[in-house]
mmCIF file of C-alpha atoms in Angstrom:
data_model
loop_
_atom_site.group_PDB
_atom_site.id
_atom_site.type_symbol
_atom_site.label_atom_id
_atom_site.label_comp_id
_atom_site.label_asym_id
_atom_site.label_seq_id
_atom_site.Cartn_x
_atom_site.Cartn_y
_atom_site.Cartn_z
ATOM 1 C CA MET A 181 29.584 -81.883 -41.821
ATOM 2 C CA ILE A 182 32.350 -79.314 -41.365
ATOM 3 C CA ARG A 183 30.760 -77.186 -44.091
ATOM 4 C CA TRP A 184 27.401 -77.143 -42.279
ATOM 5 C CA SER A 185 29.072 -76.355 -38.949
ATOM 6 C CA LEU A 186 30.919 -73.458 -40.555
ATOM 7 C CA LEU A 187 27.678 -72.110 -42.063
ATOM 8 C CA ILE A 188 25.945 -72.312 -38.676
ATOM 9 C CA VAL A 189 28.798 -70.429 -36.981
ATOM 10 C CA ILE A 190 28.787 -67.717 -39.664
ATOM 11 C CA PHE A 191 24.996 -67.401 -39.537
ATOM 12 C CA GLY A 192 25.043 -67.208 -35.738
ATOM 13 C CA TYR A 193 27.706 -64.504 -35.838
ATOM 14 C CA PHE A 194 25.795 -62.294 -38.259
ATOM 15 C CA PHE A 195 22.507 -62.909 -36.440
ATOM 16 C CA SER A 196 23.978 -61.862 -33.089
ATOM 17 C CA THR A 197 25.589 -58.831 -34.708
ATOM 18 C CA ALA A 198 22.290 -57.784 -36.250
ATOM 19 C CA ALA A 199 20.471 -58.304 -32.968
ATOM 20 C CA LYS A 200 23.001 -56.143 -31.186
ATOM 21 C CA ALA A 201 22.760 -53.427 -33.848
ATOM 22 C CA ASP A 202 19.027 -53.160 -33.207
ATOM 23 C CA TYR A 203 19.808 -51.380 -29.949
ATOM 24 C CA TYR A 204 21.468 -48.472 -31.725
ATOM 25 C CA ILE A 205 19.490 -45.453 -32.893
ATOM 26 C CA VAL A 206 21.411 -43.841 -35.739
ATOM 27 C CA LEU A 207 20.776 -40.119 -36.368
ATOM 28 C CA LYS A 208 21.300 -39.212 -40.025
ATOM 29 C CA ASP A 209 21.055 -36.077 -42.140
ATOM 30 C CA GLY A 210 17.727 -35.787 -43.919
ATOM 31 C CA LYS A 211 15.638 -37.165 -41.040
ATOM 32 C CA THR A 212 14.432 -34.786 -38.354
ATOM 33 C CA GLU A 213 12.797 -37.026 -35.726
ATOM 34 C CA TYR A 214 12.947 -40.588 -34.448
ATOM 35 C CA ASN A 215 10.485 -42.508 -32.352
ATOM 36 C CA ILE A 216 12.403 -44.475 -29.715
ATOM 37 C CA GLU A 217 10.524 -47.701 -30.261
ATOM 38 C CA SER A 218 10.552 -50.504 -27.733
ATOM 39 C CA GLN A 219 12.808 -52.760 -29.825
ATOM 40 C CA PHE A 220 15.620 -50.216 -29.350
ATOM 41 C CA VAL A 221 15.230 -50.139 -25.571
ATOM 42 C CA GLU A 222 16.385 -52.353 -22.709
ATOM 43 C CA GLN A 223 14.580 -52.254 -19.370
ATOM 44 C CA PHE A 224 15.407 -53.001 -15.756
ATOM 45 C CA GLU A 225 12.879 -52.872 -12.911
ATOM 46 C CA ASP A 226 14.320 -51.621 -9.634
ATOM 47 C CA SER A 227 11.849 -52.971 -7.078
ATOM 48 C CA THR A 228 13.628 -51.109 -4.265
ATOM 49 C CA ALA A 229 13.504 -47.777 -6.144
ATOM 50 C CA ASN A 230 16.782 -46.905 -4.396
ATOM 51 C CA LEU A 231 19.504 -47.786 -6.909
ATOM 52 C CA THR A 232 21.734 -44.986 -8.212
ATOM 53 C CA ILE A 233 23.145 -44.502 -11.705
ATOM 54 C CA GLN A 234 26.605 -45.556 -10.452
ATOM 55 C CA GLN A 235 25.184 -48.881 -9.284
ATOM 56 C CA ILE A 236 23.118 -49.346 -12.443
ATOM 57 C CA PHE A 237 26.124 -48.674 -14.663
ATOM 58 C CA HIS A 238 28.167 -51.320 -12.877
ATOM 59 C CA GLN A 239 28.930 -54.340 -15.026
ATOM 60 C CA SER A 240 26.999 -56.652 -12.709
ATOM 61 C CA PHE A 241 23.751 -54.838 -13.588
ATOM 62 C CA ASP A 242 24.338 -54.768 -17.335
ATOM 63 C CA ALA A 243 23.016 -58.312 -17.789
ATOM 64 C CA MET A 244 19.876 -57.420 -15.837
ATOM 65 C CA PHE A 245 18.676 -55.095 -18.576
ATOM 66 C CA LYS A 246 16.291 -57.037 -20.799
ATOM 67 C CA PRO A 247 15.146 -56.107 -24.322
ATOM 68 C CA LEU A 248 11.563 -54.878 -24.383
ATOM 69 C CA GLY A 249 10.848 -56.328 -27.810
ATOM 70 C CA ASP A 250 7.340 -55.335 -28.864
ATOM 71 C CA ASN A 251 6.167 -54.557 -25.337
ATOM 72 C CA MET A 252 4.919 -51.094 -24.435
ATOM 73 C CA LEU A 253 7.128 -48.810 -22.331
ATOM 74 C CA ARG A 254 5.103 -48.711 -19.114
ATOM 75 C CA ASN A 255 5.353 -49.199 -15.351
ATOM 76 C CA GLU A 256 3.631 -52.413 -14.350
ATOM 77 C CA ASN A 257 4.488 -51.889 -10.685
ATOM 78 C CA ARG A 258 3.843 -48.405 -9.321
ATOM 79 C CA ASN A 259 6.188 -48.918 -6.366
ATOM 80 C CA SER A 260 9.190 -49.719 -8.565
ATOM 81 C CA ALA A 261 11.544 -47.434 -10.435
ATOM 82 C CA TYR A 262 12.072 -48.366 -14.083
ATOM 83 C CA TRP A 263 15.388 -47.915 -15.838
ATOM 84 C CA TYR A 264 15.559 -47.739 -19.630
ATOM 85 C CA LYS A 265 18.746 -47.902 -21.659
ATOM 86 C CA PHE A 266 19.367 -47.187 -25.325
ATOM 87 C CA LYS A 267 22.283 -46.059 -27.468
ATOM 88 C CA ILE A 268 22.523 -43.264 -30.015
ATOM 89 C CA ILE A 269 25.002 -42.804 -32.852
ATOM 90 C CA ASN A 270 24.991 -39.269 -34.258
ATOM 91 C CA LYS A 271 26.079 -39.142 -37.903
ATOM 92 C CA THR A 272 24.653 -35.669 -38.609
ATOM 93 C CA HIS A 273 26.505 -32.397 -39.039
ATOM 94 C CA ARG A 274 28.005 -30.940 -35.880
ATOM 95 C CA GLY A 275 25.880 -27.768 -36.034
ATOM 96 C CA GLN A 276 22.607 -29.639 -35.529
ATOM 97 C CA GLN A 277 21.130 -29.632 -32.005
ATOM 98 C CA TRP A 278 19.030 -32.631 -30.943
ATOM 99 C CA LEU A 279 16.822 -33.283 -27.937
ATOM 100 C CA ILE A 280 14.854 -36.150 -26.400
ATOM 101 C CA GLU A 281 11.182 -35.490 -25.637
ATOM 102 C CA SER A 282 8.791 -37.430 -23.411
ATOM 103 C CA PHE A 283 5.108 -36.894 -24.204
ATOM 104 C CA ASN A 284 3.924 -38.134 -20.816
ATOM 105 C CA PHE A 285 4.103 -34.955 -18.721
ATOM 106 C CA ARG A 286 2.419 -36.559 -15.683
ATOM 107 C CA ILE A 287 5.467 -38.592 -14.632
ATOM 108 C CA ASN A 288 6.341 -37.812 -11.005
ATOM 109 C CA HIS A 289 10.110 -38.294 -11.378
ATOM 110 C CA ILE A 290 11.995 -38.702 -14.633
ATOM 111 C CA SER A 291 15.804 -38.585 -14.672
ATOM 112 C CA PHE A 292 18.009 -38.610 -17.749
ATOM 113 C CA PHE A 293 21.632 -39.777 -17.552
ATOM 114 C CA LEU A 294 24.220 -39.533 -20.297
ATOM 115 C CA LYS A 295 27.549 -41.336 -19.955
ATOM 116 C CA THR A 296 30.631 -39.173 -20.533
ATOM 117 C CA ASP A 297 34.367 -39.642 -19.987
ATOM 118 C CA SER A 298 34.191 -37.699 -16.704
ATOM 119 C CA GLY A 299 31.031 -39.364 -15.348
ATOM 120 C CA PHE A 300 27.368 -38.731 -16.067
ATOM 121 C CA ILE A 301 25.357 -35.753 -17.219
ATOM 122 C CA GLU A 302 22.213 -35.839 -15.076
ATOM 123 C CA THR A 303 18.918 -33.986 -15.625
ATOM 124 C CA ASN A 304 15.964 -34.379 -13.260
ATOM 125 C CA GLN A 305 12.404 -33.383 -14.091
ATOM 126 C CA GLY A 306 8.860 -34.397 -13.179
ATOM 127 C CA ASP A 307 5.488 -33.031 -12.169
ATOM 128 C CA THR A 308 6.632 -32.874 -8.535
ATOM 129 C CA PHE A 309 9.147 -30.131 -9.440
ATOM 130 C CA LYS A 310 8.258 -26.488 -10.036
ATOM 131 C CA PHE A 311 7.741 -25.718 -13.707
ATOM 132 C CA GLN A 312 10.581 -23.152 -13.731
ATOM 133 C CA LYS A 313 13.044 -25.988 -13.035
ATOM 134 C CA ARG A 314 12.662 -27.276 -16.580
ATOM 135 C CA PRO A 315 15.487 -26.379 -18.980
ATOM 136 C CA ILE A 316 12.935 -25.721 -21.759
ATOM 137 C CA GLY A 317 9.634 -23.997 -20.983
ATOM 138 C CA HIS A 318 7.385 -26.589 -22.608
ATOM 139 C CA LYS A 319 4.567 -28.708 -21.188
ATOM 140 C CA ASN A 320 6.398 -31.963 -22.060
ATOM 141 C CA PHE A 321 9.764 -33.116 -20.712
ATOM 142 C CA GLU A 322 12.779 -32.325 -22.920
ATOM 143 C CA PHE A 323 16.440 -33.276 -22.531
ATOM 144 C CA LEU A 324 19.155 -31.723 -24.699
ATOM 145 C CA LEU A 325 21.655 -34.053 -26.361
ATOM 146 C CA PRO A 326 25.279 -32.862 -26.651
ATOM 147 C CA TYR A 327 26.961 -33.482 -29.973
ATOM 148 C CA SER A 328 29.324 -36.444 -30.033
ATOM 149 C CA SER A 329 30.671 -38.575 -32.831
ATOM 150 C CA ASP A 330 30.997 -41.440 -30.336
ATOM 151 C CA THR A 331 28.162 -43.695 -29.278
ATOM 152 C CA LEU A 332 25.988 -42.083 -26.594
ATOM 153 C CA THR A 333 24.655 -44.423 -23.915
ATOM 154 C CA CYS A 334 21.457 -42.966 -22.475
ATOM 155 C CA TYR A 335 19.621 -44.001 -19.319
ATOM 156 C CA PHE A 336 16.172 -42.985 -18.142
ATOM 157 C CA ARG A 337 14.957 -43.561 -14.598
ATOM 158 C CA ILE A 338 11.170 -43.238 -14.251
ATOM 159 C CA LYS A 339 9.238 -43.398 -10.991
ATOM 160 C CA THR A 340 5.566 -42.432 -10.908
ATOM 161 C CA LYS A 341 2.702 -43.375 -8.616
ATOM 162 C CA GLN A 342 0.107 -43.862 -11.358
ATOM 163 C CA HIS A 343 0.210 -46.486 -14.083
ATOM 164 C CA ALA A 344 1.551 -44.825 -17.206
ATOM 165 C CA SER A 345 2.905 -45.581 -20.645
ATOM 166 C CA PHE A 346 5.866 -43.677 -22.052
ATOM 167 C CA GLU A 347 6.391 -42.423 -25.564
ATOM 168 C CA ILE A 348 9.827 -40.949 -26.262
ATOM 169 C CA PHE A 349 11.040 -39.098 -29.362
ATOM 170 C CA ILE A 350 14.358 -37.723 -30.547
ATOM 171 C CA ARG A 351 13.845 -34.472 -32.458
ATOM 172 C CA ARG A 352 16.054 -31.922 -34.122
ATOM 173 C CA PHE A 353 15.736 -28.705 -32.117
ATOM 174 C CA ASP A 354 14.454 -26.558 -34.990
ATOM 175 C CA VAL A 355 11.767 -29.158 -35.755
ATOM 176 C CA PHE A 356 10.767 -29.254 -32.097
ATOM 177 C CA THR A 357 10.474 -25.441 -32.035
ATOM 178 C CA SER A 358 8.283 -25.394 -35.132
ATOM 179 C CA TYR A 359 6.122 -28.228 -33.787
ATOM 180 C CA ALA A 360 5.757 -26.569 -30.357
ATOM 181 C CA ILE A 361 4.716 -23.209 -31.842
ATOM 182 C CA GLY A 362 2.070 -24.897 -34.003
ATOM 183 C CA GLU A 363 0.829 -26.971 -31.069
ATOM 184 C CA TYR A 364 0.439 -23.973 -28.755
ATOM 185 C CA TYR A 365 -1.223 -21.980 -31.537
ATOM 186 C CA LEU A 366 -3.879 -24.664 -32.019
ATOM 187 C CA LEU A 367 -4.342 -25.060 -28.263
ATOM 188 C CA GLY A 368 -4.844 -21.294 -28.024
ATOM 189 C CA ILE A 369 -7.593 -21.457 -30.652
ATOM 190 C CA PHE A 370 -9.188 -24.418 -28.859
ATOM 191 C CA TYR A 371 -9.250 -22.768 -25.427
ATOM 192 C CA GLY A 372 -10.264 -19.456 -26.983
ATOM 193 C CA MET A 373 -13.322 -21.077 -28.554
ATOM 194 C CA ILE A 374 -14.267 -22.686 -25.218
ATOM 195 C CA GLY A 375 -13.908 -19.315 -23.476
ATOM 196 C CA ILE A 376 -15.985 -17.485 -26.096
ATOM 197 C CA VAL A 377 -18.843 -20.007 -25.929
ATOM 198 C CA ALA A 378 -18.757 -19.981 -22.114
ATOM 199 C CA MET A 379 -18.951 -16.167 -22.068
ATOM 200 C CA PHE A 380 -21.715 -16.192 -24.686
ATOM 201 C CA SER A 381 -23.713 -18.582 -22.489
ATOM 202 C CA LEU A 382 -23.445 -16.099 -19.612
ATOM 203 C CA PHE A 383 -24.790 -13.332 -21.862
ATOM 204 C CA MET A 384 -27.646 -15.663 -22.824
ATOM 205 C CA LEU A 385 -28.282 -16.204 -19.113
ATOM 206 C CA LEU A 386 -28.610 -12.453 -18.563
ATOM 207 C CA SER A 387 -30.888 -12.108 -21.580
ATOM 208 C CA PHE A 388 -33.254 -15.078 -21.122
ATOM 209 C CA ARG A 389 -32.930 -15.706 -17.365
ATOM 210 C CA LYS A 390 -32.727 -19.469 -17.865
ATOM 211 C CA ILE A 391 -30.382 -21.329 -15.535
ATOM 212 C CA VAL A 392 -29.552 -23.914 -18.211
ATOM 213 C CA PHE A 393 -27.151 -21.346 -19.724
ATOM 214 C CA LEU A 394 -25.309 -21.019 -16.397
ATOM 215 C CA TYR A 395 -24.909 -24.784 -16.148
ATOM 216 C CA TYR A 396 -23.615 -24.948 -19.720
ATOM 217 C CA SER A 397 -21.108 -22.144 -19.057
ATOM 218 C CA LEU A 398 -19.865 -23.882 -15.911
ATOM 219 C CA PHE A 399 -19.608 -27.182 -17.778
ATOM 220 C CA LEU A 400 -17.493 -25.585 -20.518
ATOM 221 C CA THR A 401 -15.256 -23.968 -17.898
ATOM 222 C CA GLY A 402 -14.840 -27.298 -16.123
ATOM 223 C CA PHE A 403 -14.152 -29.007 -19.432
ATOM 224 C CA GLY A 404 -11.434 -26.456 -20.217
ATOM 225 C CA ILE A 405 -9.801 -26.973 -16.802
ATOM 226 C CA PHE A 406 -10.014 -30.752 -17.222
ATOM 227 C CA PHE A 407 -8.341 -30.604 -20.617
ATOM 228 C CA MET A 408 -5.617 -28.247 -19.345
ATOM 229 C CA CYS A 409 -4.853 -30.891 -16.720
ATOM 230 C CA GLN A 410 -4.768 -33.487 -19.494
ATOM 231 C CA ASP A 411 -2.347 -31.666 -21.812
ATOM 232 C CA GLY A 412 -0.059 -30.074 -19.187
ATOM 233 C CA THR A 413 -0.872 -26.427 -19.897
ATOM 234 C CA GLY A 414 -2.673 -26.148 -16.565
ATOM 235 C CA PHE A 415 0.579 -26.732 -14.694
ATOM 236 C CA GLN A 416 2.464 -24.429 -17.041
ATOM 237 C CA TYR A 417 0.101 -21.445 -16.859
ATOM 238 C CA LEU A 418 -2.241 -21.830 -13.858
ATOM 239 C CA TRP A 419 -0.185 -23.321 -10.989
ATOM 240 C CA PRO A 420 3.514 -23.482 -12.065
ATOM 241 C CA ASP A 421 4.757 -22.946 -8.485
ATOM 242 C CA LEU A 422 2.385 -25.497 -6.910
ATOM 243 C CA PRO A 423 3.369 -28.939 -8.237
ATOM 244 C CA ILE A 424 1.452 -30.571 -5.372
ATOM 245 C CA ILE A 425 -1.750 -29.831 -7.309
ATOM 246 C CA ASN A 426 -0.594 -32.170 -10.086
ATOM 247 C CA SER A 427 -1.079 -35.199 -7.847
ATOM 248 C CA HIS A 428 -4.856 -34.717 -7.800
ATOM 249 C CA SER A 429 -5.479 -32.447 -10.794
ATOM 250 C CA ILE A 430 -7.077 -35.075 -13.063
ATOM 251 C CA PHE A 431 -9.084 -36.517 -10.199
ATOM 252 C CA ILE A 432 -10.504 -33.129 -9.117
ATOM 253 C CA SER A 433 -10.910 -31.621 -12.598
ATOM 254 C CA ARG A 434 -13.106 -34.539 -13.680
ATOM 255 C CA LEU A 435 -15.381 -33.692 -10.786
ATOM 256 C CA VAL A 436 -15.385 -29.984 -11.723
ATOM 257 C CA MET A 437 -16.455 -30.960 -15.250
ATOM 258 C CA LEU A 438 -18.983 -33.714 -14.483
ATOM 259 C CA ILE A 439 -21.115 -32.001 -11.815
ATOM 260 C CA PRO A 440 -22.058 -28.967 -13.993
ATOM 261 C CA TYR A 441 -22.562 -31.366 -16.914
ATOM 262 C CA THR A 442 -25.031 -33.400 -14.837
ATOM 263 C CA PHE A 443 -27.044 -30.308 -13.880
ATOM 264 C CA TYR A 444 -26.888 -29.084 -17.483
ATOM 265 C CA PHE A 445 -28.326 -32.182 -19.126
ATOM 266 C CA CYS A 446 -30.950 -32.566 -16.389
ATOM 267 C CA GLU A 447 -32.112 -28.998 -16.980
ATOM 268 C CA PHE A 448 -31.903 -29.155 -20.776
ATOM 269 C CA LEU A 449 -33.858 -32.424 -21.016
ATOM 270 C CA GLU A 450 -36.213 -31.402 -18.185
ATOM 271 C CA VAL A 451 -35.282 -34.562 -16.292
ATOM 272 C CA ARG A 452 -36.549 -33.274 -12.957
ATOM 273 C CA LYS A 453 -40.083 -32.853 -14.318
ATOM 274 C CA LYS A 454 -40.264 -35.707 -16.851
ATOM 275 C CA PHE A 455 -38.090 -38.348 -15.151
ATOM 276 C CA PRO A 456 -38.124 -37.680 -11.375
ATOM 277 C CA LYS A 457 -36.532 -41.043 -10.532
ATOM 278 C CA ILE A 458 -33.581 -40.318 -12.818
ATOM 279 C CA TRP A 459 -33.269 -36.867 -11.229
ATOM 280 C CA LYS A 460 -33.068 -38.375 -7.742
ATOM 281 C CA GLY A 461 -30.571 -40.956 -8.969
ATOM 282 C CA MET A 462 -28.298 -38.259 -10.418
ATOM 283 C CA MET A 463 -28.440 -36.233 -7.186
ATOM 284 C CA ILE A 464 -27.344 -39.359 -5.313
ATOM 285 C CA TRP A 465 -24.541 -39.818 -7.865
ATOM 286 C CA ILE A 466 -23.336 -36.247 -7.242
ATOM 287 C CA LEU A 467 -23.268 -36.794 -3.464
ATOM 288 C CA LEU A 468 -21.383 -40.069 -3.845
ATOM 289 C CA ARG A 469 -18.926 -38.477 -6.289
ATOM 290 C CA LEU A 470 -18.298 -35.570 -3.928
ATOM 291 C CA SER A 471 -17.548 -38.022 -1.123
ATOM 292 C CA THR A 472 -14.710 -39.542 -3.188
ATOM 293 C CA VAL A 473 -12.729 -36.305 -2.812
ATOM 294 C CA PHE A 474 -11.768 -37.443 0.698
ATOM 295 C CA ILE A 475 -10.478 -40.828 -0.500
ATOM 296 C CA GLU A 476 -6.853 -41.222 -1.544
ATOM 297 C CA ASP A 477 -6.574 -41.813 -5.302
ATOM 298 C CA ASP A 478 -3.445 -44.008 -5.151
ATOM 299 C CA ASN A 479 -5.371 -47.287 -4.918
ATOM 300 C CA ASP A 480 -5.588 -49.184 -8.210
ATOM 301 C CA PHE A 481 -8.970 -50.736 -7.471
ATOM 302 C CA PHE A 482 -10.471 -47.415 -6.388
ATOM 303 C CA VAL A 483 -9.151 -45.589 -9.468
ATOM 304 C CA SER A 484 -10.585 -48.287 -11.766
ATOM 305 C CA ILE A 485 -14.000 -48.202 -10.103
ATOM 306 C CA LEU A 486 -14.049 -44.406 -10.192
ATOM 307 C CA MET A 487 -13.237 -44.384 -13.912
ATOM 308 C CA TYR A 488 -16.320 -46.494 -14.658
ATOM 309 C CA PHE A 489 -18.402 -44.564 -12.134
ATOM 310 C CA ASP A 490 -17.709 -41.349 -14.050
ATOM 311 C CA TYR A 491 -19.390 -42.814 -17.122
ATOM 312 C CA VAL A 492 -22.766 -42.720 -15.348
ATOM 313 C CA PRO A 493 -23.758 -39.115 -16.257
ATOM 314 C CA PHE A 494 -22.779 -39.618 -19.901
ATOM 315 C CA ILE A 495 -24.715 -42.855 -20.250
ATOM 316 C CA VAL A 496 -27.782 -41.537 -18.403
ATOM 317 C CA ALA A 497 -27.758 -38.316 -20.441
ATOM 318 C CA TYR A 498 -27.408 -40.252 -23.679
ATOM 319 C CA LEU A 499 -30.298 -42.628 -22.919
ATOM 320 C CA SER A 500 -32.480 -39.806 -21.583
ATOM 321 C CA ALA A 501 -31.900 -37.757 -24.727
ATOM 322 C CA ILE A 502 -32.873 -40.678 -26.970
ATOM 323 C CA HIS A 503 -36.018 -41.283 -24.920
ATOM 324 C CA SER A 504 -36.909 -37.561 -24.959
ATOM 325 C CA TYR A 505 -36.499 -37.411 -28.733
ATOM 326 C CA ARG A 506 -38.794 -40.390 -29.187
ATOM 327 C CA LYS A 507 -41.334 -38.617 -27.005
ATOM 328 C CA GLY A 508 -41.289 -35.632 -29.379
ATOM 329 C CA PHE A 509 -38.641 -33.345 -27.851
ATOM 330 C CA LYS A 510 -36.786 -32.437 -31.071
ATOM 331 C CA PRO A 511 -33.796 -30.540 -29.539
ATOM 332 C CA ALA A 512 -32.759 -33.815 -27.885
ATOM 333 C CA LEU A 513 -31.575 -35.057 -31.300
ATOM 334 C CA TYR A 514 -28.792 -32.437 -31.466
ATOM 335 C CA PHE A 515 -27.888 -33.146 -27.844
ATOM 336 C CA THR A 516 -27.585 -36.877 -28.652
ATOM 337 C CA ILE A 517 -25.369 -36.278 -31.691
ATOM 338 C CA GLY A 518 -23.051 -33.809 -29.941
ATOM 339 C CA PHE A 519 -22.592 -35.758 -26.740
ATOM 340 C CA SER A 520 -22.153 -39.077 -28.555
ATOM 341 C CA VAL A 521 -18.843 -37.660 -29.786
ATOM 342 C CA LEU A 522 -17.971 -36.485 -26.259
ATOM 343 C CA LEU A 523 -18.773 -39.918 -24.818
ATOM 344 C CA CYS A 524 -16.517 -41.663 -27.354
ATOM 345 C CA ALA A 525 -13.704 -39.194 -26.635
ATOM 346 C CA PHE A 526 -14.093 -39.689 -22.884
ATOM 347 C CA ILE A 527 -13.868 -43.473 -23.315
ATOM 348 C CA ILE A 528 -10.692 -43.203 -25.426
ATOM 349 C CA ASN A 529 -9.111 -40.852 -22.892
ATOM 350 C CA SER A 530 -9.990 -43.180 -19.982
ATOM 351 C CA LEU A 531 -8.440 -46.142 -21.822
ATOM 352 C CA ARG A 532 -5.259 -44.104 -22.348
ATOM 353 C CA VAL A 533 -5.062 -43.082 -18.680
ATOM 354 C CA ALA A 534 -5.556 -46.729 -17.670
ATOM 355 C CA CYS A 535 -2.733 -47.764 -20.082
ATOM 356 C CA ILE A 536 -5.110 -50.053 -21.963
ATOM 357 C CA VAL A 537 -4.299 -48.217 -25.196
ATOM 358 C CA GLU A 538 -0.980 -46.599 -26.060
ATOM 359 C CA SER A 539 -0.498 -42.895 -25.436
ATOM 360 C CA ASN A 540 -0.080 -40.997 -28.702
ATOM 361 C CA ILE A 541 -1.252 -37.782 -30.364
ATOM 362 C CA PHE A 542 -4.670 -39.246 -31.236
ATOM 363 C CA THR A 543 -5.455 -40.694 -27.794
ATOM 364 C CA ALA A 544 -3.956 -37.706 -25.939
ATOM 365 C CA TYR A 545 -6.040 -35.184 -27.882
ATOM 366 C CA SER A 546 -9.166 -37.306 -28.343
ATOM 367 C CA LEU A 547 -11.161 -34.936 -26.136
#
């Protein structure tokens, strides 16, 4: 009996030690980036959204931090502030600079706190601050890590009005620089191609005098603006001194993209002549969608309804193209193939924004 009791005590000791070790992220030579997965993170929901780091660090709050386990890092309650805690042990060479990066650039307020002997190092960022306030001129949020051979206790405070998931990485600075240069290079090619096709459509408009080319050019322009709002480059390059635009950028840019798209597919498929009822229905949709500009977009139910409402032009265009092709309009086949991909991408992006699927490179760049 004593033997079994001793085995249980020993097993319990090692199990608790292992469980505790899971909350340490160990940086080692030979590895250049780490995904801060949920099993390394402890969370506390501040329903008042008023607690300070001094209060949070107090011993009485330490037990209130709960392990996330396999749960996604996200804000279930938009009125609360969420605190996340994790620990880092740096076993790399002293000359290596590391940083923490948050991929979700649409967070309203994100604060990073690092415990030191003299207090806390505090860095505040968010899409409510001017872009020039960021320590690194990148569309995502980055926080530099000082070198220390001791264990670093890191805290994040996140407060944002929209539901959002958070993906956080630790990267070596040289790897981050290389990754950022490649990312901006590819984004430059992407936006350059959109700009070239939009300009070419305007030249086609001047040559053939068909308004369908104007609608297509406006749609591509709206699509480019919408995507710049999605990836953060819009704030960085178009309105860096006007963070107030960020609050409604996605909401408005969807409208700027969808209205020209609706006119484009109606003109291309000759909906007004062949399907007059569908034409009238789409004009009603445009009027209803324009009226939503005057409604606050901070209501969960309204945002959900609007997300599904924005599928209407895609679905109508898709079904109209199939019907037109069956009636002998051959160009509708290419329209159906091309915009099937766009519809799938739009669905994936909407699921990411609604936090139904996790935010990652694939879902963020699905469009």
